[in-house]
Coordinates of C-alpha atoms in Angstrom, one line a residue:
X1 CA 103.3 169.4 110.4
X2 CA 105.4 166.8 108.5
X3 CA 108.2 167.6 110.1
X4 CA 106.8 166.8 113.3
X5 CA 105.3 163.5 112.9
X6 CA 108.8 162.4 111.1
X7 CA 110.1 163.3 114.5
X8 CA 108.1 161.5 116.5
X9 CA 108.3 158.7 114.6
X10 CA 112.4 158.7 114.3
X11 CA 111.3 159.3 118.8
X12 CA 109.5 155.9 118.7
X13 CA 112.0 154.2 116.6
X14 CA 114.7 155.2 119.2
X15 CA 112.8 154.0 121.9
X16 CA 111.9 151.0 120.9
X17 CA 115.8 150.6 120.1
X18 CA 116.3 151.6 124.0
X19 CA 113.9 148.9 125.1
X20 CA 115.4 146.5 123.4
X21 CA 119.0 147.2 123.9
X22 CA 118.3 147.9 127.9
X23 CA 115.5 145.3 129.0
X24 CA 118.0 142.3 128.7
X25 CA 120.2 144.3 131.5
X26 CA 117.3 144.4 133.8
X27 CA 115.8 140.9 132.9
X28 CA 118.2 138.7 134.4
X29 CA 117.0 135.5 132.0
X30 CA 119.7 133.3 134.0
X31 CA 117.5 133.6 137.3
X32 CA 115.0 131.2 135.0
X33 CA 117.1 128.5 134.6
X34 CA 115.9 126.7 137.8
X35 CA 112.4 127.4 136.8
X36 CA 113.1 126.4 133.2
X37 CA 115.1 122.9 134.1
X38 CA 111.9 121.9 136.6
X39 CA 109.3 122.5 134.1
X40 CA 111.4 120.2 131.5
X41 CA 112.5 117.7 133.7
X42 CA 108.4 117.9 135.5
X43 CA 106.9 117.4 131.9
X44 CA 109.5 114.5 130.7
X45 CA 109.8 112.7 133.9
X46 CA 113.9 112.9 133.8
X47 CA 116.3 115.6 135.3
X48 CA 117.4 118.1 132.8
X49 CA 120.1 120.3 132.7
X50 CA 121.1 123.2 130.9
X51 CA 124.2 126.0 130.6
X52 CA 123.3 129.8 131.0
X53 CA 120.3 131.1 130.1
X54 CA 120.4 134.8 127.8
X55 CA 117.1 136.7 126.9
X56 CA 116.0 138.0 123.3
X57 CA 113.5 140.9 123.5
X58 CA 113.5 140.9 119.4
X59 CA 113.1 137.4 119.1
X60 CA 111.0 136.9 122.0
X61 CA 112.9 134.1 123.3
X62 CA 115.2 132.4 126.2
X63 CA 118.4 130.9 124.8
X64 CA 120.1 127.8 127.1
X65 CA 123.8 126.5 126.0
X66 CA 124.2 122.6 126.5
X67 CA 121.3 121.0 126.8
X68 CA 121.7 117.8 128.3
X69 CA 118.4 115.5 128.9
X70 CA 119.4 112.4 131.3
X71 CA 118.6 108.5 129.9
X72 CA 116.2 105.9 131.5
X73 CA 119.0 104.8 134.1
X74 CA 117.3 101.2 133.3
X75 CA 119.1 101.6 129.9
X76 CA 122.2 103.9 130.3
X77 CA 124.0 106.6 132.6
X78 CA 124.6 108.5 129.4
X79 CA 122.8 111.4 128.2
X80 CA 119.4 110.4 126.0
X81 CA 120.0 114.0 124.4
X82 CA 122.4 116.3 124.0
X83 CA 121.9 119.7 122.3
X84 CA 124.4 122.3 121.4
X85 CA 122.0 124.5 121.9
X86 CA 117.8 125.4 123.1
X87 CA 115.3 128.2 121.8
X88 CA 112.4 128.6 124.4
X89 CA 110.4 131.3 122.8
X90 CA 108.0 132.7 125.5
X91 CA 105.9 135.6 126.6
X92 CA 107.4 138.9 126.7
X93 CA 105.0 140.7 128.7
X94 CA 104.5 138.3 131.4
X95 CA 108.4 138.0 131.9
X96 CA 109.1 141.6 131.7
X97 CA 106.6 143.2 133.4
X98 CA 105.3 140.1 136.3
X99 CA 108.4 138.0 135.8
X100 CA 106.4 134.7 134.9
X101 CA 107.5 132.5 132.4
X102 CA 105.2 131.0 129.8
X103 CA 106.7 128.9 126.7
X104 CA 105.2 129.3 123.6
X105 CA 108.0 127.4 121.2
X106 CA 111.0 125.1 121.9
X107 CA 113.8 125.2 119.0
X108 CA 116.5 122.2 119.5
X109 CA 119.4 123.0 117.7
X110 CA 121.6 120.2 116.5
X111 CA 120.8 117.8 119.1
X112 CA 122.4 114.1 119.0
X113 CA 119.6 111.5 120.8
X114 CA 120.5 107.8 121.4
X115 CA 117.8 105.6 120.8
X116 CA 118.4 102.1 122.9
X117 CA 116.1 98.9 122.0
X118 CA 115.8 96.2 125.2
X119 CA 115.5 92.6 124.3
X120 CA 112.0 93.0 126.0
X121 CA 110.8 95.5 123.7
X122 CA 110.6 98.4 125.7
X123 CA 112.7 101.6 124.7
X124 CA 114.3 104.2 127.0
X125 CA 112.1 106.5 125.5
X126 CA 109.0 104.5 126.8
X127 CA 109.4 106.3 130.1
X128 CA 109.3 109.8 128.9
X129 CA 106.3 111.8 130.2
X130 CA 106.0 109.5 132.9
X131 CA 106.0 109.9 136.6
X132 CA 109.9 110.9 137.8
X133 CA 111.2 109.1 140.6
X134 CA 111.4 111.6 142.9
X135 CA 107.5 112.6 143.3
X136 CA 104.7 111.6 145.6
X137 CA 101.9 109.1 144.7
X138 CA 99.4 112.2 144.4
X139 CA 101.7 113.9 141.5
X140 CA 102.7 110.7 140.2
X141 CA 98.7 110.5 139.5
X142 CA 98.4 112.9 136.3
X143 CA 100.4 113.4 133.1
X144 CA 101.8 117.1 133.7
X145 CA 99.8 120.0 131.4
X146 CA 102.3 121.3 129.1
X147 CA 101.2 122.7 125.9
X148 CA 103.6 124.1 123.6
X149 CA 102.9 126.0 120.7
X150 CA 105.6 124.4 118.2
X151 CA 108.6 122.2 118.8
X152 CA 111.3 122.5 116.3
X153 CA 114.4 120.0 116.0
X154 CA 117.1 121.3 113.7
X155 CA 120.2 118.8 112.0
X156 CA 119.8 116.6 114.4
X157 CA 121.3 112.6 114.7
X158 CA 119.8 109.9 116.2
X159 CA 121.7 106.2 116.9
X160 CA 119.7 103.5 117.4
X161 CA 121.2 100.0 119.5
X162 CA 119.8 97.1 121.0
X163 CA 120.4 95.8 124.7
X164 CA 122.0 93.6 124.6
X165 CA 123.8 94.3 121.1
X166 CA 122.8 92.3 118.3
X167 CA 125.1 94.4 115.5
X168 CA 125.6 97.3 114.0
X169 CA 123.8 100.2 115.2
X170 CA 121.4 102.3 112.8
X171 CA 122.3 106.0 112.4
X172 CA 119.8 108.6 111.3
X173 CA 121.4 112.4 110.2
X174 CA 120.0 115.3 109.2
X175 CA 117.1 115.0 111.6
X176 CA 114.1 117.5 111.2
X177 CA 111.3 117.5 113.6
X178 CA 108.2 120.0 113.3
X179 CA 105.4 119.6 116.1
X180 CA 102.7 121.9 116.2
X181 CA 100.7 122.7 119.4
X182 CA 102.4 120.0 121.3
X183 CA 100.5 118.3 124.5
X184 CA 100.8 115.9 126.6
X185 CA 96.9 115.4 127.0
X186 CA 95.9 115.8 123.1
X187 CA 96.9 114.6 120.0
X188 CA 99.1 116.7 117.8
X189 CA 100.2 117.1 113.9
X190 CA 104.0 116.3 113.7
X191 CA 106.3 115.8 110.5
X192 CA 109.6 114.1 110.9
X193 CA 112.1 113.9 108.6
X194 CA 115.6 112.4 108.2
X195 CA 119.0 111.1 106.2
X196 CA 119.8 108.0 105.7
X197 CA 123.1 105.9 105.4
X198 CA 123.9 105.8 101.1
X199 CA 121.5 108.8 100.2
X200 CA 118.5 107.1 101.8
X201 CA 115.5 109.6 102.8
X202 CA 113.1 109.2 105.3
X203 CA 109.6 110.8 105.8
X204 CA 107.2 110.2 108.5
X205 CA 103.7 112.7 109.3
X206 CA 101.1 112.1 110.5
X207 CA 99.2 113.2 114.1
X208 CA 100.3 111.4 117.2
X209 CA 98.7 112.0 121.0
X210 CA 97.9 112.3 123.7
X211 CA 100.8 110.6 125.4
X212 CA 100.7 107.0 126.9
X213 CA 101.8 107.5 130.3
X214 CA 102.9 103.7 131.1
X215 CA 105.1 103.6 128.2
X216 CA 105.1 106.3 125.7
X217 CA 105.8 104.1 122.7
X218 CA 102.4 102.7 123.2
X219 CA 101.4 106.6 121.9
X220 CA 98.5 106.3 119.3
X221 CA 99.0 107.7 116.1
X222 CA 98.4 107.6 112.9
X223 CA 100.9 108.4 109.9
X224 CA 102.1 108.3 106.2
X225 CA 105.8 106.6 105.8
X226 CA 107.6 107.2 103.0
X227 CA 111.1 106.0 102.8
X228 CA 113.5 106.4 99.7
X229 CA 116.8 104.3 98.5
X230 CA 116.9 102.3 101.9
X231 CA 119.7 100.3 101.9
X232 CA 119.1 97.9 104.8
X233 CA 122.9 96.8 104.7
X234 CA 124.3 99.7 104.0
X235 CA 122.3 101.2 107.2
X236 CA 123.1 98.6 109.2
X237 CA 119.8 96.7 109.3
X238 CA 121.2 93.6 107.7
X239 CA 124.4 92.0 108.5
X240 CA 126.4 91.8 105.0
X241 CA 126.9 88.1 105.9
X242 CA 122.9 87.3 105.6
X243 CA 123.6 87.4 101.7
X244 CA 120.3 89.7 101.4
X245 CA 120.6 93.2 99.8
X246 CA 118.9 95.5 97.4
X247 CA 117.4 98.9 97.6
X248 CA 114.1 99.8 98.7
X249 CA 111.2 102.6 98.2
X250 CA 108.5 102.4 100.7
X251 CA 105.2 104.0 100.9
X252 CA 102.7 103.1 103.9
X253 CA 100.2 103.8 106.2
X254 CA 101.0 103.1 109.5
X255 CA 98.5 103.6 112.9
X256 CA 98.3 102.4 116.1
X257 CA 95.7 102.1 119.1
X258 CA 98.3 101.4 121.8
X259 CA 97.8 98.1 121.7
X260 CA 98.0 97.0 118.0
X261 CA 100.6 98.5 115.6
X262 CA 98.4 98.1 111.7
X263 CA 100.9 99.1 108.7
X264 CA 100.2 98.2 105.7
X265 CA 101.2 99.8 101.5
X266 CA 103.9 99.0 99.1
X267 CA 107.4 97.9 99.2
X268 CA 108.9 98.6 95.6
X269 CA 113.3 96.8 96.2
X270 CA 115.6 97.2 92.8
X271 CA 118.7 94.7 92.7
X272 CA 117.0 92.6 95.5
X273 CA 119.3 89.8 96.5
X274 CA 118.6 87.0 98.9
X275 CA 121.0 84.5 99.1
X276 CA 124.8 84.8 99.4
X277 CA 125.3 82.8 96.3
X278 CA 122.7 85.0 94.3
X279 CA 122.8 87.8 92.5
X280 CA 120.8 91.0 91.7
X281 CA 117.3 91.2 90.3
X282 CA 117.6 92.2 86.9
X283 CA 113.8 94.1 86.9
X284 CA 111.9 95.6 90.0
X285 CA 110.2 93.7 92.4
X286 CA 107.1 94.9 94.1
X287 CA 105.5 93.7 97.3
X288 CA 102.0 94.5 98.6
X289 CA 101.9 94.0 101.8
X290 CA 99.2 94.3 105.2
X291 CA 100.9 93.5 108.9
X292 CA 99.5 94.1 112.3
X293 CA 101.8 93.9 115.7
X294 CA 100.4 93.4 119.0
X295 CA 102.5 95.9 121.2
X296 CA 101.8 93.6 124.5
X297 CA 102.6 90.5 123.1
X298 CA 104.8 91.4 120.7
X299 CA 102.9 88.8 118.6
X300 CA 101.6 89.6 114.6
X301 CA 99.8 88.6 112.0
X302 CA 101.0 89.1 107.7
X303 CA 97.5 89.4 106.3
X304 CA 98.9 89.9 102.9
X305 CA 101.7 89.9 101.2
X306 CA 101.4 89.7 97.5
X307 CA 105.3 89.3 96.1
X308 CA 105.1 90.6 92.3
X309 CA 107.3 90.7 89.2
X310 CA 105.7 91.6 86.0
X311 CA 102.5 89.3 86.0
X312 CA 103.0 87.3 88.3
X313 CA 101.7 87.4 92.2
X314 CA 102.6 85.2 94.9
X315 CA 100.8 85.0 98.5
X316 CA 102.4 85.2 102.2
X317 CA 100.1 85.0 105.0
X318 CA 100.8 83.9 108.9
X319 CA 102.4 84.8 111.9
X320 CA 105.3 86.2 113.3
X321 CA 106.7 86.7 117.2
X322 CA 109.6 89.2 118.6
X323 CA 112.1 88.0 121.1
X324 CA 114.8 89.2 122.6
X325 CA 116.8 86.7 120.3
X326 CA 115.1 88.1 117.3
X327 CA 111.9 87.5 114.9
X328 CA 110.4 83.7 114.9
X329 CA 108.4 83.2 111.8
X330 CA 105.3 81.1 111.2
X331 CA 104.6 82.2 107.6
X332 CA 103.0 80.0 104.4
X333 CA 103.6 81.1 101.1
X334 CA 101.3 80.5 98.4
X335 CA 102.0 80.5 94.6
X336 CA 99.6 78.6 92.2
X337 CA 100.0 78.4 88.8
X338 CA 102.6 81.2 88.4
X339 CA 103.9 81.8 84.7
X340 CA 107.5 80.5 84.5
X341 CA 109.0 83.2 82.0
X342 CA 108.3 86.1 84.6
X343 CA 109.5 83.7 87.4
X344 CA 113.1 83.4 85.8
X345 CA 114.1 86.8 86.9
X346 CA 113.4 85.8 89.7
X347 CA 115.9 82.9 90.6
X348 CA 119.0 84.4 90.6
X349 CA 118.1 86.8 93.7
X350 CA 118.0 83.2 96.0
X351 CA 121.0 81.8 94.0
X352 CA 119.7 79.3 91.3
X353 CA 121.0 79.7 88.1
X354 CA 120.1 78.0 84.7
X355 CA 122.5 75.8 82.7
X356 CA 124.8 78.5 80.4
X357 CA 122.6 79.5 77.7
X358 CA 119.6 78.1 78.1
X359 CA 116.0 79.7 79.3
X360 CA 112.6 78.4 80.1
X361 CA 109.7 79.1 78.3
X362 CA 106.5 78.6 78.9
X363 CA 104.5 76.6 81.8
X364 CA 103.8 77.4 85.0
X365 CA 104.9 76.6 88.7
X366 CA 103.0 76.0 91.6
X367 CA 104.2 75.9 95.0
X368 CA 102.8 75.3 98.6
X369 CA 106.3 76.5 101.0
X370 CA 105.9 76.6 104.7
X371 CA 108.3 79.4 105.9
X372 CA 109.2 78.5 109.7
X373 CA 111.9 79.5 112.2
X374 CA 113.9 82.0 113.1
X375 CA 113.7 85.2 110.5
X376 CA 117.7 85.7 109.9
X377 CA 117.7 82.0 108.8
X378 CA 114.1 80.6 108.1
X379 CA 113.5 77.1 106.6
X380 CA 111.0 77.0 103.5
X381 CA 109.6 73.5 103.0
X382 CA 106.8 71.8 101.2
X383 CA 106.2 70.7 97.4
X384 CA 106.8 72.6 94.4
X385 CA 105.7 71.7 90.7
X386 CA 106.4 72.8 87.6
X387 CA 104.5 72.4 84.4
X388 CA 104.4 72.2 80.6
X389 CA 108.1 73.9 79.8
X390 CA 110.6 73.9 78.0
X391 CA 114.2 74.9 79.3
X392 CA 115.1 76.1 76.0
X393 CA 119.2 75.9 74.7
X394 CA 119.7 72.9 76.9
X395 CA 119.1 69.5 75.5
X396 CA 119.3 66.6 78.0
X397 CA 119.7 63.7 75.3
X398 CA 123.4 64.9 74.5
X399 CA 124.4 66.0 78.2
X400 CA 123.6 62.4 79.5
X401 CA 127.7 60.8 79.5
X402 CA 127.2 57.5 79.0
X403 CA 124.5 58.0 76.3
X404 CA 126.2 60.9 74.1
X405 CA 125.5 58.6 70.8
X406 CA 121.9 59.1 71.7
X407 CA 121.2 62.7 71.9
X408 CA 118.3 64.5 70.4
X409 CA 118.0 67.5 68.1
X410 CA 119.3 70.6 70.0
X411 CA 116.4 72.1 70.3
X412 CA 115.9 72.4 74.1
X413 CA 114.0 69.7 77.0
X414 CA 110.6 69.4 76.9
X415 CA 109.0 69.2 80.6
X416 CA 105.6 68.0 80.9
X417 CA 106.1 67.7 84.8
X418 CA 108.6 68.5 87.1
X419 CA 107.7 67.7 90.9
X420 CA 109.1 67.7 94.5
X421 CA 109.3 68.3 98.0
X422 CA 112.2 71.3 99.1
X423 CA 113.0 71.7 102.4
X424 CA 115.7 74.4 102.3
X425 CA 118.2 76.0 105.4
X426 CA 121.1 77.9 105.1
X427 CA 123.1 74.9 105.9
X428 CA 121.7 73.1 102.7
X429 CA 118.8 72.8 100.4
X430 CA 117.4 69.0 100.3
X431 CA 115.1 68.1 97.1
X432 CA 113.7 64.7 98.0
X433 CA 110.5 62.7 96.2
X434 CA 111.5 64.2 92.5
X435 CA 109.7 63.2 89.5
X436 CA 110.1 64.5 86.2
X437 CA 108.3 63.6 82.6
X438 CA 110.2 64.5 80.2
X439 CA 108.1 63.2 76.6
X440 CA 111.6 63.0 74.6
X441 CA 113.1 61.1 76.6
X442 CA 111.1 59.8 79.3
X443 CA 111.1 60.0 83.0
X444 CA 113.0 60.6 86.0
X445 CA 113.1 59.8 90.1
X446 CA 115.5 60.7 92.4
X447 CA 116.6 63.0 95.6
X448 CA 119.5 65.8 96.1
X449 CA 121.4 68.4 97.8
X450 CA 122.3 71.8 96.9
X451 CA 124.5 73.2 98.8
X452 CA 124.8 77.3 99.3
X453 CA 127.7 77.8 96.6
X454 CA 125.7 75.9 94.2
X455 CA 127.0 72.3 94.1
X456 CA 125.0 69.8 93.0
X457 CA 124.1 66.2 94.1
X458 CA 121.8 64.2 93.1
X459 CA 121.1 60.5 92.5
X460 CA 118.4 59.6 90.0
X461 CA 116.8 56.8 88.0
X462 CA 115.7 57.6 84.7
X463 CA 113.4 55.2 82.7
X464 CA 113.3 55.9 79.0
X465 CA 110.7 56.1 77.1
X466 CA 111.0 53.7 73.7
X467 CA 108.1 55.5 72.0
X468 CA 110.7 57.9 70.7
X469 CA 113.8 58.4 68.7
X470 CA 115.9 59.2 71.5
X471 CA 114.0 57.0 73.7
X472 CA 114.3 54.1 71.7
X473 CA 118.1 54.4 70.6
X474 CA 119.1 54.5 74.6
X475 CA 117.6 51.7 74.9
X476 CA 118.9 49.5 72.5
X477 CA 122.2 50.9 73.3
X478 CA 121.4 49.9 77.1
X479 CA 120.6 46.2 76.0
X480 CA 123.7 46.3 73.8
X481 CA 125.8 47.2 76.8
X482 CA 123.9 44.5 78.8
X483 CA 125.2 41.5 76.0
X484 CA 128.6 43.1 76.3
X485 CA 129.0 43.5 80.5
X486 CA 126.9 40.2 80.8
X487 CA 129.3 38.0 78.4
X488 CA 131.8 39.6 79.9
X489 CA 130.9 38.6 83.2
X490 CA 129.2 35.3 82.8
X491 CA 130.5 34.3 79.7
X492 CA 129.1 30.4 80.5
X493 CA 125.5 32.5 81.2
X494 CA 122.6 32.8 78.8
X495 CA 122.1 35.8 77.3
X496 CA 118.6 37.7 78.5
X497 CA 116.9 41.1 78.6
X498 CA 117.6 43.3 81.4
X499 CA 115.0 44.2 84.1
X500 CA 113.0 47.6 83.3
X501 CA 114.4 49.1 86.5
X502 CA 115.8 52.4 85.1
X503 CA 119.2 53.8 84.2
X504 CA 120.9 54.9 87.4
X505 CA 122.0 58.6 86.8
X506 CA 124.1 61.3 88.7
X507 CA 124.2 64.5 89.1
X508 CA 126.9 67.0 89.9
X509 CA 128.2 70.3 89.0
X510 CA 126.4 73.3 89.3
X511 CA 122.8 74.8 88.8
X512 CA 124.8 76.5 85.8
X513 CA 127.4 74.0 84.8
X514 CA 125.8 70.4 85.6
X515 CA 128.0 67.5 85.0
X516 CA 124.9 64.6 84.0
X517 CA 126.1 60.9 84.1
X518 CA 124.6 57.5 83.2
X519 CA 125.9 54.5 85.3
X520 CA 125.1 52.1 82.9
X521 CA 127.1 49.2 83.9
X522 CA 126.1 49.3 87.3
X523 CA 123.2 47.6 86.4
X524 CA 124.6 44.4 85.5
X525 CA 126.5 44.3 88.8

């Protein structure tokens, strides 16, 4: 009895191995390819082409050589997608037995897809899904009922341009794409994920669906986005001329009704720089951040964005518009009463250095900057203020030439205020309406330049203050110099005390090396 169910079973076996080694020779899967090519190209609203098509009883599946998906002919002639090869995983007993194909799975092997950007906004994907050229008014009516039970995307590359180009393009690698009961007509779970340029990562899930039929980009969805060591020049995002670099961790929440694009999480950049004459962050820099995009207008709003290091927490709110020349910005930034020791890592990232060897300590700074124009070079203007510090390791009395006799103790500059109005571009940065109290010595007027390799220039009155040691030695020395230059000449004049109408004072150098100089014999002039 053993014996003979051993045989039937080795019987079965056998025949099963028949099936399968015979049914491709009677299932001609080429004949599908027509069939195949007009549901695609039906569903996607584009012709698609494919090579031969072979049949898989064990696997259940079609296989199609060189798959070739045509671009928006708005955007290009070339190919949107090409695949080396495409899994359609269907059911077997339909095609065997009735010869009707049904697709459970697609499986796109090592595909390379160009993603192009119009100065308008729209994308040449936005037309995917859409009504084809080539049909009637009545078909052109309804999004076509394709439902697919999972969509696979292995090691594939994507390139992203602009048209027309406006730099380097952005290359993804190592794409991965997993959608599960894919439609046209509902909303499906999806999980994308991808390489970046410089061992970036890139993660984006969420649930997307049903399609927008007028422009698929204007899909709702909602999703997580999680990227890791973006390097935005390395990728090609930033131009390495803009100065700016760093790298950046992301993690966000992104969804969107069609209309209105909402993202909104944290931004966490190490080594962030922002000027060309800056240098790296020494610490971490974290950003909070809430934006909304209006998709039609291509308009949005910053509701927050809370720049922090350490302690301290500064504001951006406004508005923001895309053009086809790039991002116009409408933004104010907010910052009052910041502590000054945290803000000090800070201020090499947008290129201002301290004097060698010297820190501040203490105080805080409060500033009110209006952040216009356009985003690859914005202008920040408005008043800034700076209070009760003390730039420690730089004394002022004894870098004053002119008034070297006169210096204080060594022990740093006391600043009980320290205000002005910055208007700064990439050409230049103007300070104008300064004023500085300084108790040891007294105080300070004046306007500058910087410009974007550092170099100082500023012009300045300085008035001391004879309540002090410092103060009060300057001064005599001043009126000393006055006997001296006014003898020397009006020698027939009477001698008198000068007008209190400052000491003029220049300023040149750098933000790291400044060269300070008293004119004091321009006062007699």
């Amino acid at each position: 009895m053993q014996k003979r169910w051993v045989r039937i079973v080795v019987a079965v076996v056998v025949l099963l191995i028949l099936v399968i080694v015979l049914v491709p020779f009677f299932v001609n899967a080429d004949t599908f390819r027509p069939t195949v090519q007009a549901q695609l190209s039906s569903a996607l609203g584009r012709p698609v082409t494919m090579g031969r098509l072979s049949f898989s009883l064990l696997g259940g599946s079609l296989k199609a050589e060189n798959i070739v998906i045509a671009d928006d002919p708005a955007f290009s002639s070339d190919p949107f997608l090409q695949a080396k090869s495409l899994s359609i995983g269907v059911e077997v007993a339909p095609l065997v037995f009735h010869r009707q194909l049904r697709i459970t799975s697609l499986t796109v092997d090592t595909p390379a897809i160009r993603l192009i950007h119009a100065a308008s906004g729209r994308w040449n994907f936005s037309s995917i899904g859409g009504p084809a050229a080539a049909q009637t008014p009545q078909q052109q009516s309804a999004i076509p009922d394709l439902t697919v039970g999972e969509l696979t995307i292995k090691d594939g590359s994507a390139t992203v341009a602009s048209v027309p180009s406006t730099g380097k393009q952005f290359v993804y690698s190592g794409i991965k794409l997993t959608v599960q009961q894919l439609s046209f007509l509902k909303s499906f779970p999806f999980d994308l994920t991808a390489s970046l340029p410089a061992s970036g990562s890139f993660e984006l899930k969420g649930e997307a669906g049903p399609l927008a039929q007028k422009d698929a980009a204007d899909t709702p969805f909602h999703a997580a986005l999680t990227l890791k060591k973006f390097d935005p020049v390395a990728s090609g995002v930033i131009d390495a001329s803009q100065g700016i670099a760093g790298v950046i961790d992301i993690d966000s929440q992104l969804a969107s009704d069609g209309a209105t694009l909402s993202s909104s999480g944290t931004i966490h950049a190490t080594n962030l720089k922002l000027a060309s004459s800056g240098s790296p962050s020494s610490k971490p820099i974290d950003i909070r951040y809430a934006v909304s995009d209006n998709l039609d207008t291509r308009t949005g709003q910053v509701s927050d964005l809370s720049v922090q290091t350490g302690p301290v927490a500064a504001r951006v709110t406004g508005g923001f518009s895309l053009t086809p020349t790039g991002a116009l910005l409408n933004l104010h930034l907010a910052a009052p009463n910041l502590p000054v020791d945290a803000l000090e890592d800070l201020l090499p990232t947008v290129g201002i250095r301290l004097p060698s060897g010297s820190q501040l300590r203490g105080g805080t700074l409060t500033a009110n900057i209006a952040i216009t124009g356009a985003a690859k070079a914005p202008v920040l203007s408005g008043p800034v203020e700076v209070d009760n510090t003390k730039l420690a390791g730089f004394d002022l009395g004894t870098k004053i030439q002119g008034l070297n006799p006169f210096g204080g103790k060594g022990g740093g500059t006391d600043i009980q205020t320290l205000r002005a109005t910055l208007r700064s571009s990439p050409q230049i940065t103007q300070i104008s309406d300064i004023y500085g109290n300084l108790p040891q010595l007294g105080t300070a007027t004046g306007n500058g330049t910087v410009s974007p390799s550092g170099a100082l220039d500023f012009k300045m009155i300085a008035n001391l203050n004879s309540s002090n040691a410092v103060g009060a030695v300057a001064n005599q020395a001043v009126n000393a110099v006055h006997g001296i230059v006014g003898s020397f000449l009006h020698p027939k004049a009477k001698s008198s005390a000068p007008a209190n109408n400052g000491i003029p004072i220049t300023v040149t150098g750098t933000t790291s090396n400044p060269t300070i100089r008293a004119n004091v014999v321009s006062m007699f002039k």
